[in-house]
Short mmCIF file of C-alpha atoms in Angstrom, two decimals:
data_model
loop_
_atom_site.label_atom_id
_atom_site.label_comp_id
_atom_site.label_asym_id
_atom_site.label_seq_id
_atom_site.Cartn_x
_atom_site.Cartn_y
_atom_site.Cartn_z
CA MET A 23 68.72 12.59 50.11
CA PHE A 24 68.04 13.97 53.86
CA ARG A 25 71.03 14.18 55.68
CA PRO A 26 71.84 15.07 59.04
CA GLY A 27 72.29 19.19 59.55
CA SER A 28 70.92 20.08 56.07
CA SER A 29 67.82 21.89 55.58
CA GLN A 30 65.15 19.95 54.46
CA LYS A 31 62.79 22.87 54.69
CA SER A 32 64.70 24.29 51.85
CA ILE A 33 64.14 21.61 49.31
CA ARG A 34 60.01 21.58 50.14
CA GLU A 35 60.49 25.39 49.47
CA HIS A 36 62.29 25.25 46.42
CA PRO A 37 61.62 22.60 44.08
CA LEU A 38 62.12 23.84 40.54
CA GLN A 39 65.43 25.17 42.35
CA LEU A 40 66.07 21.15 43.16
CA ARG A 41 64.83 19.97 39.86
CA SER A 42 66.94 22.58 37.43
CA THR A 43 70.19 21.70 39.32
CA MET A 44 70.12 17.57 38.20
CA PHE A 45 69.24 18.79 35.11
CA ASN A 46 72.10 18.39 32.33
CA PRO A 47 72.03 19.57 29.04
CA VAL A 48 75.15 17.51 28.53
CA ASN A 49 73.13 13.64 28.76
CA SER A 50 70.16 14.90 26.17
CA ARG A 51 71.84 13.21 23.52
CA SER A 52 71.64 10.49 24.97
CA LYS A 53 68.30 10.46 26.02
CA ILE A 54 66.85 10.76 22.69
CA VAL A 55 69.31 7.55 21.86
CA VAL A 56 67.87 5.64 25.01
CA LEU A 57 64.41 6.73 23.61
CA SER A 58 64.30 5.68 20.54
CA LEU A 59 66.02 2.21 21.86
CA VAL A 60 62.32 1.81 23.61
CA VAL A 61 60.70 2.99 20.65
CA LEU A 62 62.01 0.29 18.49
CA VAL A 63 61.87 -2.56 21.23
CA CYS A 64 57.60 -1.73 21.59
CA THR A 65 57.68 -2.05 17.34
CA TYR A 66 59.41 -5.47 17.92
CA THR A 67 57.05 -6.54 20.61
CA ILE A 68 53.67 -5.79 18.75
CA TYR A 69 54.72 -7.76 15.36
CA LEU A 70 56.00 -10.64 17.73
CA VAL A 71 52.31 -10.43 19.29
CA ALA A 72 50.88 -10.16 15.64
CA SER A 73 52.64 -12.67 14.34
CA GLY A 74 51.63 -15.40 17.49
CA GLU A 75 55.88 -15.61 17.77
CA HIS A 76 55.59 -14.49 21.81
CA GLU A 77 54.46 -17.81 23.40
CA ALA A 78 58.61 -18.79 22.65
CA LEU A 79 59.48 -15.79 24.23
CA LEU A 80 56.89 -16.36 27.20
CA ASP A 81 58.11 -19.91 27.31
CA LYS A 82 61.97 -18.67 28.36
CA ALA A 83 60.65 -15.73 30.54
CA THR A 84 58.94 -18.60 32.32
CA VAL A 85 61.66 -20.34 32.74
CA TRP A 86 63.48 -17.26 33.72
CA GLN A 87 60.68 -16.65 36.27
CA GLN A 88 60.79 -19.98 38.07
CA GLU A 89 64.85 -19.82 38.54
CA THR A 90 65.01 -16.13 39.46
CA LEU A 91 61.86 -16.31 42.26
CA CYS A 92 62.35 -19.40 44.07
CA ARG A 93 65.75 -20.44 45.49
CA ASP A 94 64.70 -23.80 44.95
CA ARG A 95 63.97 -24.78 41.98
CA SER A 96 60.86 -27.58 43.12
CA GLN A 97 59.43 -25.01 44.86
CA ALA A 98 58.28 -23.02 41.67
CA GLN A 99 56.18 -25.62 40.75
CA GLY A 100 52.47 -24.21 42.84
CA PRO A 101 49.69 -22.23 42.14
CA VAL A 102 49.70 -19.77 39.74
CA THR A 103 50.62 -16.67 41.20
CA ALA A 104 50.09 -12.85 39.52
CA ILE A 105 54.22 -12.83 38.31
CA GLN A 106 53.78 -15.61 36.63
CA ALA A 107 50.08 -15.11 35.29
CA LYS A 108 51.97 -12.16 33.10
CA LEU A 109 54.10 -15.03 32.04
CA LEU A 110 53.23 -18.05 31.18
CA PRO A 111 52.10 -18.93 27.58
CA GLU A 112 48.72 -18.77 27.04
CA HIS A 113 47.84 -22.64 26.56
CA VAL A 114 49.59 -23.18 29.99
CA LEU A 115 47.14 -20.50 31.46
CA ASP A 116 44.20 -22.69 30.07
CA ARG A 117 45.00 -26.13 31.77
CA TYR A 118 45.54 -24.03 34.88
CA ASN A 119 41.40 -22.75 33.96
CA ASN A 120 40.24 -26.05 33.48
CA ARG A 121 41.73 -27.58 36.23
CA MET A 122 39.96 -24.72 37.93
CA ALA A 123 37.09 -25.24 35.73
CA CYS A 124 36.87 -28.86 36.98
CA ASP A 125 35.48 -27.36 40.92
CA LEU A 126 32.71 -25.36 39.00
CA CYS A 127 29.01 -26.66 37.13
CA GLN A 128 30.10 -27.81 33.80
CA PRO A 129 27.47 -26.84 31.31
CA ASP A 130 25.89 -30.61 30.33
CA ASP A 131 25.61 -31.22 34.60
CA GLU A 132 22.22 -31.28 34.99
CA PHE A 133 22.00 -31.89 38.86
CA CYS A 134 24.83 -29.30 39.73
CA LEU A 135 23.06 -26.32 37.93
CA ALA A 136 20.02 -27.69 39.30
CA ILE A 137 21.14 -28.04 42.88
CA GLY A 138 23.96 -25.39 42.68
CA GLU A 139 27.54 -25.30 43.18
CA HIS A 140 27.44 -24.05 46.80
CA ASN A 141 25.42 -26.88 47.52
CA ILE A 142 27.74 -29.21 46.32
CA ALA A 143 30.61 -27.98 48.16
CA GLN A 144 29.10 -28.18 51.64
CA SER A 145 28.32 -31.54 50.68
CA VAL A 146 31.62 -32.80 50.71
CA GLY A 147 32.16 -33.46 54.64
CA TYR A 148 36.27 -33.98 53.68
CA GLU A 149 37.94 -34.40 50.04
CA GLY A 150 41.61 -34.80 51.05
CA SER A 151 43.71 -36.15 48.07
CA ASN A 152 42.29 -38.58 46.69
CA PHE A 153 45.53 -40.44 46.27
CA ARG A 154 43.58 -44.38 46.56
CA LEU A 155 39.87 -42.63 43.90
CA GLU A 156 42.79 -41.94 40.93
CA ARG A 157 44.53 -45.38 41.63
CA LEU A 158 41.15 -46.73 40.65
CA PHE A 159 40.76 -44.15 37.73
CA HIS A 160 43.69 -45.55 36.03
CA LYS A 161 42.54 -49.08 36.42
CA LEU A 162 39.54 -48.31 34.97
CA GLN A 163 41.08 -46.37 32.02
CA ASN A 164 43.47 -49.13 31.74
CA GLY A 165 40.44 -50.99 30.71
CA GLN A 166 40.34 -53.69 33.58
CA PRO A 167 37.37 -54.70 35.37
CA ILE A 168 36.24 -53.21 39.10
CA THR A 169 34.52 -54.93 42.19
CA VAL A 170 32.50 -52.10 43.78
CA SER A 171 31.58 -53.21 47.25
CA VAL A 172 29.09 -51.90 49.47
CA VAL A 173 29.02 -52.35 53.97
CA GLY A 174 26.28 -50.14 55.88
CA GLY A 175 23.02 -50.55 57.64
CA SER A 176 18.90 -50.19 56.23
CA ASN A 177 19.80 -47.31 54.39
CA SER A 178 22.31 -49.36 52.54
CA ALA A 179 20.45 -52.52 51.84
CA GLY A 180 17.57 -50.19 50.52
CA HIS A 181 14.40 -50.46 53.60
CA GLY A 182 11.64 -48.97 51.56
CA LEU A 183 12.39 -48.70 48.04
CA PHE A 184 10.10 -51.38 47.46
CA TYR A 185 7.15 -49.84 47.90
CA ASP A 186 8.75 -46.57 45.58
CA GLY A 187 8.86 -49.25 42.92
CA TRP A 188 12.11 -51.28 42.87
CA PRO A 189 11.70 -55.06 44.37
CA ASP A 190 14.99 -55.81 44.68
CA GLU A 191 15.95 -53.00 47.46
CA TYR A 192 19.94 -54.25 47.63
CA ALA A 193 20.58 -53.84 43.86
CA SER A 194 17.90 -51.90 41.73
CA PRO A 195 18.88 -48.81 40.01
CA GLY A 196 16.43 -47.59 43.25
CA ASN A 197 19.54 -48.21 45.65
CA MET A 198 22.14 -45.28 45.69
CA HIS A 199 25.34 -47.57 45.73
CA TYR A 200 23.43 -49.45 42.65
CA ARG A 201 23.41 -46.00 41.22
CA VAL A 202 27.03 -45.33 41.72
CA TYR A 203 27.84 -48.71 40.29
CA GLU A 204 26.15 -47.45 37.33
CA TRP A 205 28.01 -44.27 36.67
CA ILE A 206 31.35 -46.20 36.82
CA LYS A 207 29.70 -49.06 34.49
CA GLU A 208 28.58 -46.00 32.13
CA ARG A 209 31.78 -44.16 32.07
CA PHE A 210 34.35 -46.84 32.26
CA PRO A 211 32.12 -50.19 30.16
CA HIS A 212 33.66 -53.69 31.02
CA GLU A 213 31.68 -56.89 31.62
CA GLY A 214 33.46 -57.54 34.48
CA HIS A 215 32.76 -55.13 36.66
CA ARG A 216 30.53 -56.68 39.88
CA PHE A 217 28.33 -54.97 42.39
CA VAL A 218 28.21 -56.78 45.64
CA ASN A 219 26.50 -54.97 48.65
CA GLY A 220 27.31 -56.59 51.84
CA ALA A 221 24.86 -54.33 54.07
CA ILE A 222 23.73 -55.68 56.86
CA PRO A 223 19.79 -54.08 58.38
CA GLY A 224 20.66 -52.47 61.75
CA ALA A 225 24.44 -53.39 62.04
CA THR A 226 26.84 -50.58 63.02
CA THR A 227 30.30 -50.73 62.80
CA ASP A 228 30.91 -53.00 65.89
CA LEU A 229 30.30 -55.51 63.75
CA PHE A 230 31.43 -54.85 60.30
CA ALA A 231 34.80 -54.12 61.59
CA PHE A 232 35.44 -58.08 62.28
CA CYS A 233 33.04 -58.89 60.19
CA PHE A 234 33.13 -57.50 56.55
CA PRO A 235 35.31 -60.25 55.10
CA GLU A 236 31.91 -62.10 55.03
CA GLN A 237 30.34 -60.15 53.66
CA ILE A 238 32.41 -58.68 50.62
CA PRO A 239 34.88 -59.81 48.52
CA GLU A 240 38.38 -59.77 49.30
CA GLU A 241 38.87 -58.45 45.97
CA SER A 242 36.77 -54.81 46.77
CA ASP A 243 38.47 -52.31 44.71
CA LEU A 244 35.89 -49.41 45.75
CA VAL A 245 34.07 -49.69 49.05
CA LEU A 246 31.46 -47.28 49.32
CA VAL A 247 30.39 -47.22 53.66
CA GLU A 248 27.35 -46.17 55.12
CA PHE A 249 27.09 -45.93 59.04
CA ALA A 250 25.76 -42.69 59.60
CA VAL A 251 23.20 -43.57 60.98
CA ASN A 252 23.67 -46.51 62.34
CA ASP A 253 26.01 -46.04 64.75
CA PRO A 254 25.21 -44.28 68.21
CA LEU A 255 26.77 -40.67 69.40
CA LEU A 256 29.68 -42.40 71.47
CA THR A 257 32.93 -42.79 71.60
CA SER A 258 32.56 -45.91 70.56
CA SER A 259 31.83 -45.60 67.73
CA ALA A 260 35.14 -43.70 66.44
CA VAL A 261 36.98 -46.68 67.40
CA SER A 262 35.15 -49.48 65.81
CA TYR A 263 34.89 -46.96 62.58
CA GLU A 264 38.09 -46.88 62.80
CA ARG A 265 39.33 -50.59 63.70
CA LEU A 266 37.03 -50.92 60.29
CA LEU A 267 38.57 -48.77 58.00
CA ARG A 268 41.85 -50.35 58.42
CA GLY A 269 40.89 -53.27 57.68
CA LEU A 270 39.26 -52.09 54.24
CA MET A 271 42.26 -50.41 53.44
CA ASP A 272 44.60 -53.65 54.09
CA LEU A 273 43.05 -55.53 51.74
CA PRO A 274 44.44 -57.11 49.07
CA ASN A 275 43.28 -54.43 46.25
CA LYS A 276 43.90 -51.13 48.05
CA PRO A 277 40.09 -50.02 47.54
CA ALA A 278 39.41 -46.87 47.44
CA VAL A 279 36.40 -46.05 50.16
CA ILE A 280 34.16 -43.49 50.72
CA ASN A 281 31.74 -42.78 53.08
CA LEU A 282 28.30 -41.88 52.01
CA ASN A 283 26.75 -40.33 54.94
CA VAL A 284 22.93 -40.07 55.49
CA PHE A 285 20.80 -38.88 58.49
CA SER A 286 17.83 -39.14 60.55
CA LEU A 287 15.43 -37.08 62.66
CA THR A 288 13.92 -39.78 64.60
CA PHE A 289 16.72 -39.69 67.41
CA ALA A 290 17.58 -38.07 70.01
CA THR A 291 19.92 -35.37 68.27
CA ILE A 292 20.24 -35.07 64.85
CA GLY A 293 24.11 -35.69 64.23
CA LEU A 294 25.05 -39.77 65.64
CA GLY A 295 27.73 -41.45 64.06
CA GLU A 296 28.52 -39.31 61.68
CA THR A 297 29.82 -36.58 64.16
CA GLN A 298 32.11 -39.43 65.53
CA HIS A 299 33.78 -40.59 62.10
CA GLN A 300 34.88 -36.91 60.78
CA ALA A 301 38.16 -36.77 62.46
CA VAL A 302 38.70 -40.65 61.66
CA ALA A 303 37.75 -39.72 58.07
CA HIS A 304 40.22 -37.33 57.77
CA TYR A 305 43.16 -39.61 59.65
CA TYR A 306 42.52 -41.94 56.98
CA ASP A 307 42.23 -39.60 54.20
CA THR A 308 39.19 -41.03 52.81
CA PRO A 309 36.26 -38.83 51.50
CA VAL A 310 33.38 -37.84 53.21
CA ILE A 311 30.14 -37.35 51.05
CA SER A 312 26.58 -36.14 53.14
CA ILE A 313 23.29 -35.15 51.90
CA ARG A 314 21.86 -33.88 55.73
CA ASN A 315 23.26 -30.12 54.87
CA LEU A 316 21.87 -30.09 51.47
CA LEU A 317 18.58 -31.24 52.52
CA LEU A 318 17.79 -30.51 56.03
CA PRO A 319 17.54 -26.46 55.90
CA GLY A 320 14.73 -27.10 53.41
CA MET A 321 12.61 -29.73 56.14
CA PHE A 322 13.32 -26.44 58.83
CA LYS A 323 11.56 -24.50 56.80
CA ASN A 324 8.69 -26.69 55.26
CA ALA A 325 8.54 -29.95 57.22
CA SER A 326 5.65 -31.12 54.84
CA THR A 327 8.30 -31.97 52.53
CA ILE A 328 9.63 -34.67 54.96
CA PRO A 329 7.75 -37.66 53.32
CA ASP A 330 9.33 -36.96 49.67
CA TRP A 331 12.66 -37.49 51.59
CA PHE A 332 11.81 -40.45 54.29
CA PHE A 333 10.38 -44.16 53.43
CA VAL A 334 6.43 -44.03 53.57
CA GLY A 335 5.28 -47.14 54.52
CA ASN A 336 1.86 -48.38 55.99
CA GLU A 337 2.02 -49.93 59.19
CA ASN A 338 -1.03 -52.01 60.00
CA GLY A 339 -2.76 -50.33 58.18
CA LYS A 340 -1.91 -46.65 58.30
CA GLN A 341 0.81 -44.58 57.07
CA ILE A 342 3.93 -44.05 58.41
CA ILE A 343 6.66 -41.92 57.75
CA ASP A 344 9.48 -43.55 58.60
CA THR A 345 12.49 -40.63 59.25
CA ARG A 346 14.90 -43.62 59.78
CA HIS A 347 15.21 -44.78 56.41
CA ILE A 348 15.41 -42.21 53.13
CA ALA A 349 13.19 -42.69 50.33
CA PHE A 350 14.34 -43.12 46.55
CA ALA A 351 14.71 -39.01 45.69
CA ALA A 352 17.05 -39.29 48.89
CA HIS A 353 18.81 -42.38 47.23
CA LYS A 354 18.96 -40.66 44.37
CA THR A 355 20.06 -37.32 45.50
CA MET A 356 23.53 -39.83 47.12
CA ALA A 357 24.20 -40.94 44.10
CA ASN A 358 24.02 -37.78 42.48
CA LEU A 359 26.65 -36.05 44.91
CA THR A 360 28.77 -38.48 44.94
CA ALA A 361 29.59 -39.09 41.08
CA THR A 362 29.62 -35.22 40.72
CA TYR A 363 31.82 -35.60 43.62
CA MET A 364 33.99 -38.62 41.48
CA SER A 365 33.85 -36.21 38.17
CA ARG A 366 35.42 -33.47 39.74
CA VAL A 367 37.96 -36.07 40.89
CA LEU A 368 38.88 -37.41 37.78
CA CYS A 369 38.71 -34.04 35.71
CA LYS A 370 41.54 -32.67 38.39
CA MET A 371 43.39 -35.37 37.67
CA GLU A 372 43.54 -35.60 34.41
CA GLU A 373 43.95 -31.73 33.70
CA ARG A 374 47.25 -32.10 36.26
CA GLU A 375 48.60 -34.70 34.33
CA ARG A 376 48.22 -32.93 31.43
CA LEU A 377 49.92 -29.91 33.32
CA LYS A 378 52.36 -31.83 33.85
CA GLU A 379 53.04 -32.86 30.60
CA ILE A 380 54.39 -29.50 29.58
CA GLY A 381 56.67 -28.98 32.82
CA ILE A 382 54.04 -28.63 35.69
CA ASP A 383 53.92 -30.40 38.23
CA LEU A 384 51.75 -29.51 41.26
CA ARG A 385 52.53 -32.67 43.18
CA ARG A 386 55.75 -31.74 43.59
CA SER A 387 56.65 -31.50 48.18
CA ARG A 388 58.95 -30.68 50.11
CA PRO A 389 60.91 -33.16 51.62
CA GLU A 390 59.95 -33.16 54.89
CA PHE A 391 56.58 -33.00 54.14
CA PRO A 392 54.61 -36.22 52.77
CA ALA A 393 55.62 -36.80 48.90
CA TRP A 394 52.38 -37.69 46.38
CA ASP A 395 53.55 -41.38 46.33
CA GLU A 396 53.54 -41.95 50.19
CA LEU A 397 49.95 -40.95 50.38
CA GLY A 398 47.64 -44.41 50.83
CA GLU A 399 48.84 -46.02 53.05
CA ILE A 400 47.35 -46.45 56.62
CA PRO A 401 48.96 -44.78 60.06
CA LYS A 402 50.90 -46.94 61.72
CA TRP A 403 49.04 -46.00 64.96
CA PRO A 404 45.00 -45.95 65.29
CA LEU A 405 44.30 -42.09 66.38
CA MET A 406 41.90 -43.29 69.21
CA SER A 407 44.89 -44.07 70.65
CA GLN A 408 47.58 -43.08 73.08
CA TYR A 409 51.50 -41.81 70.79
CA LYS A 410 53.94 -43.50 71.58
CA ALA A 411 57.36 -43.15 69.69
CA ASP A 412 58.40 -46.90 69.79
CA ALA A 413 54.87 -48.35 69.78
CA PRO A 414 55.29 -51.41 67.40
CA PRO A 415 52.39 -51.01 64.02
CA MET A 416 49.73 -52.60 64.66
CA PRO A 417 48.73 -56.08 64.06
CA LYS A 418 46.67 -56.74 61.34
CA LEU A 419 43.34 -57.94 63.00
CA SER A 420 41.79 -62.00 61.10
CA PRO A 421 39.17 -62.41 63.35
CA ILE A 422 36.98 -65.61 62.84
CA CYS A 423 33.39 -64.17 62.74
CA LEU A 424 30.21 -66.24 62.35
CA SER A 425 26.74 -64.22 62.12
CA THR A 426 23.06 -65.14 61.73
CA THR A 427 23.18 -63.17 58.11
CA SER A 428 26.79 -64.62 57.20
CA LYS A 429 26.19 -67.36 54.39
CA LYS A 430 30.05 -67.94 54.10
CA ASN A 431 29.88 -68.66 58.36
CA PRO A 432 26.41 -68.58 59.68
CA LEU A 433 26.14 -68.79 62.96
CA LYS A 434 24.05 -71.91 64.15
CA GLN A 435 23.48 -73.73 67.67
CA GLN A 436 25.42 -76.82 68.46
CA THR A 437 22.75 -79.00 68.65
CA ASP A 438 18.55 -78.35 68.96
CA GLY A 439 17.79 -76.52 72.63
CA ASP A 440 15.58 -73.80 73.47
CA TRP A 441 16.78 -71.33 71.57
CA VAL A 442 14.94 -70.67 67.62
CA GLU A 443 15.92 -68.71 64.72
CA TRP A 444 13.85 -65.72 64.53
CA SER A 445 13.62 -62.13 62.33
CA TRP A 446 11.76 -59.09 62.33
CA LYS A 447 11.64 -57.59 58.71
CA ASP A 448 15.30 -58.15 57.21
CA LYS A 449 17.15 -58.79 60.44
CA LYS A 450 17.97 -62.11 61.35
CA TYR A 451 18.64 -63.53 65.57
CA ILE A 452 19.10 -66.47 67.34
CA VAL A 453 16.58 -65.99 70.28
CA GLY A 454 15.78 -67.18 73.52
CA ARG A 455 12.60 -66.27 76.03
CA LYS A 456 12.44 -67.95 79.40
CA PRO A 457 14.83 -68.16 82.26
CA GLY A 458 16.52 -71.26 82.07
CA GLU A 459 16.75 -71.47 78.28
CA LYS A 460 20.00 -72.24 76.84
CA VAL A 461 22.43 -72.33 73.35
CA GLN A 462 25.85 -73.90 72.88
CA PHE A 463 27.86 -72.75 70.17
CA LYS A 464 31.10 -74.22 68.93
CA PHE A 465 33.92 -72.16 67.51
CA LYS A 466 37.66 -72.03 67.12
CA THR A 467 39.92 -69.08 68.32
CA VAL A 468 43.47 -68.30 67.77
CA VAL A 469 43.72 -64.89 69.51
CA GLY A 470 42.21 -66.29 73.02
CA THR A 471 39.21 -64.15 72.47
CA VAL A 472 35.80 -64.93 72.29
CA ALA A 473 33.01 -62.03 72.04
CA LEU A 474 28.56 -62.31 70.95
CA PHE A 475 27.19 -59.57 69.46
CA TYR A 476 23.42 -58.98 71.01
CA GLN A 477 20.66 -56.78 70.50
CA ARG A 478 19.95 -53.94 73.21
CA SER A 479 17.10 -51.15 73.27
CA ARG A 480 15.01 -50.20 75.89
CA LYS A 481 12.12 -50.73 74.08
CA TYR A 482 12.05 -53.92 73.12
CA GLY A 483 11.49 -56.13 76.52
CA LEU A 484 14.57 -57.66 76.24
CA GLY A 485 16.78 -59.48 79.57
CA VAL A 486 20.11 -60.87 80.73
CA ALA A 487 22.08 -63.75 79.38
CA ARG A 488 24.62 -65.02 81.61
CA CYS A 489 27.51 -67.08 78.87
CA TRP A 490 30.38 -68.73 79.84
CA VAL A 491 32.93 -70.87 78.26
CA ASP A 492 33.13 -74.86 78.48
CA ASP A 493 32.67 -76.23 81.58
CA ASP A 494 34.20 -73.16 83.64
CA THR A 495 31.06 -71.57 85.13
CA ASP A 496 33.44 -69.68 87.63
CA ARG A 497 34.45 -66.93 84.82
CA MET A 498 30.33 -66.15 83.75
CA MET A 499 29.95 -62.71 82.24
CA TYR A 500 26.18 -61.20 82.59
CA LEU A 501 24.80 -59.40 79.21
CA ASP A 502 22.37 -57.20 79.38
CA GLY A 503 19.94 -56.66 76.80
CA TYR A 504 18.26 -53.30 78.19
CA TRP A 505 19.84 -49.92 78.44
CA GLU A 506 18.48 -46.46 78.48
CA HIS A 507 20.26 -45.61 74.90
CA ASP A 508 17.22 -44.37 72.59
CA VAL A 509 18.32 -46.59 69.62
CA SER A 510 18.10 -50.09 68.75
CA ILE A 511 21.22 -51.98 67.54
CA PRO A 512 23.69 -54.84 68.30
CA ASP A 513 26.30 -54.30 70.92
CA MET A 514 29.75 -56.08 71.72
CA THR A 515 30.72 -57.89 74.68
CA GLU A 516 33.78 -59.95 74.76
CA VAL A 517 33.04 -63.29 77.18
CA ARG A 518 36.55 -64.00 77.52
CA GLY A 519 40.12 -62.80 75.91
CA ASP A 520 42.15 -65.86 77.93
CA LEU A 521 41.57 -68.56 75.96
CA GLU A 522 44.26 -71.56 74.64
CA GLU A 523 44.08 -71.47 70.97
CA GLY A 524 42.12 -74.33 69.04
CA GLU A 525 38.40 -75.40 70.15
CA HIS A 526 35.84 -74.10 72.48
CA VAL A 527 32.30 -74.04 72.97
CA LEU A 528 30.39 -71.15 74.34
CA ASN A 529 27.26 -71.37 76.89
CA CYS A 530 24.95 -68.77 77.17
CA GLU A 531 21.51 -68.77 79.95
CA ILE A 532 18.70 -66.90 80.16
CA ASN A 533 19.10 -65.32 83.50
CA VAL A 534 15.80 -65.30 86.26
CA ASP A 535 16.79 -62.00 87.13
CA THR A 536 16.22 -58.62 84.52
CA ASN A 537 16.63 -54.78 84.65
CA ASP A 538 13.98 -54.59 81.80
CA PRO A 539 11.12 -52.04 83.36
CA GLY A 540 8.42 -54.67 82.11
CA GLY A 541 9.94 -57.84 83.03
CA GLY A 542 11.30 -58.09 79.79
CA THR A 543 13.57 -61.25 79.38
CA GLU A 544 13.47 -62.30 75.69
CA PHE A 545 17.91 -62.47 74.54
CA ARG A 546 18.49 -61.64 70.58
CA ILE A 547 21.74 -62.92 69.60
CA THR A 548 23.13 -61.84 65.99
CA THR A 549 26.68 -62.87 66.26
CA LEU A 550 30.26 -64.52 67.34
CA VAL A 551 33.55 -63.80 66.77
CA ALA A 552 36.43 -65.12 68.11
#
């Protein structure tokens, strides 16, 4: 060691002299003894490896390594480090390798091998903990039946699949959701499994946030959600989507929720509701599978491939390419992406459980962070709201929903009047067309509110309706069917929010004045919620 005042230069100039001063002939016999011991230890180690007895020693070394390298024993459980890899028994390392291999294409996974592992990876918009999905798999492994339900728009309803040879567009092997259901049935056969497609063409999360109980059973175990195209690129889409997620996750069976996002080339932007939904899905720990990043690059390179993935039909004898609705090939691909994702979750779940059996728990965490058993719960307060430390939990919504598409509680006029029931393709409305035409709906409210869903568009010639409750014409609300947005969808407006609990009558009348550039006065109602 260099000391102040000493000559470091002299040490460098006389290395042989330094070494000679360090050598002590008296210790040579001791060194021979140490060297002999080293040779004996190495020979014994080679014997242990050859005889297979080394695993027991490595098990002990692993325990020692965990206890000495971590101050807190709970921190010893985690990903394999380079040091651990040298100390862990071979059979333990195999478990880790198996778990990591779950994210790679398996030799028998033709779909994964065809599109590449990298494309599988970028199709997962959000993975999360999969707490609820693993709970679903445990239920299936225990031999119990499940109910798979669907909420979504016309893509979920299978619009256009009829032309690809699938008469039942809602529930046939042509529909992406039904294909996911078939994958579950094949993996976990049970006669009691049930599939319910509650999709409503043209509907948004605005509607489903209130009316999903009308469309799917409350005993749902897995809910597949698809509103990426139907919801507009507005902040309100995030609010209504969040309300829907909270309602779905609060169903009695605490179902798993998976978002299946398709895309459209019809509107002003490629990104629509999916853009607004992403952060909310993350907040509620619900997986997101998207087909966009897999298919869109090929369309950018060669636009002639677009008809391969979108619905091609005939309208007035002319062939059309409907880039709002995906074709069978895209339905199949979306289902395969989802099945591959679920397979990987199941694979990793099983490998983690095997690791736990040999003493390695990858789900242990320090107390200041969420424990595994705490996941799957609904956050106390919505993401799309201001933080308040002393705020009470958001109350559960239990709205009354009367809809033109509902079989449980259909929306009906109180008496035969001027308005008529009318449908366009698979969309249903109650319609008034001329100024002065009136309609009445009887409803009951518990929370004191009533709101209407009505069609809005800039191209359908829609006008204005003025609505009021009971005989209170001084509190009229004017609802405008015309707007400047490119999308044509049902929109919601609250007519009254201060009603007494009980039965009331909602009145609506077509207004003379209209904002439609063409002078249109038609008004279309789809749903009443109270």
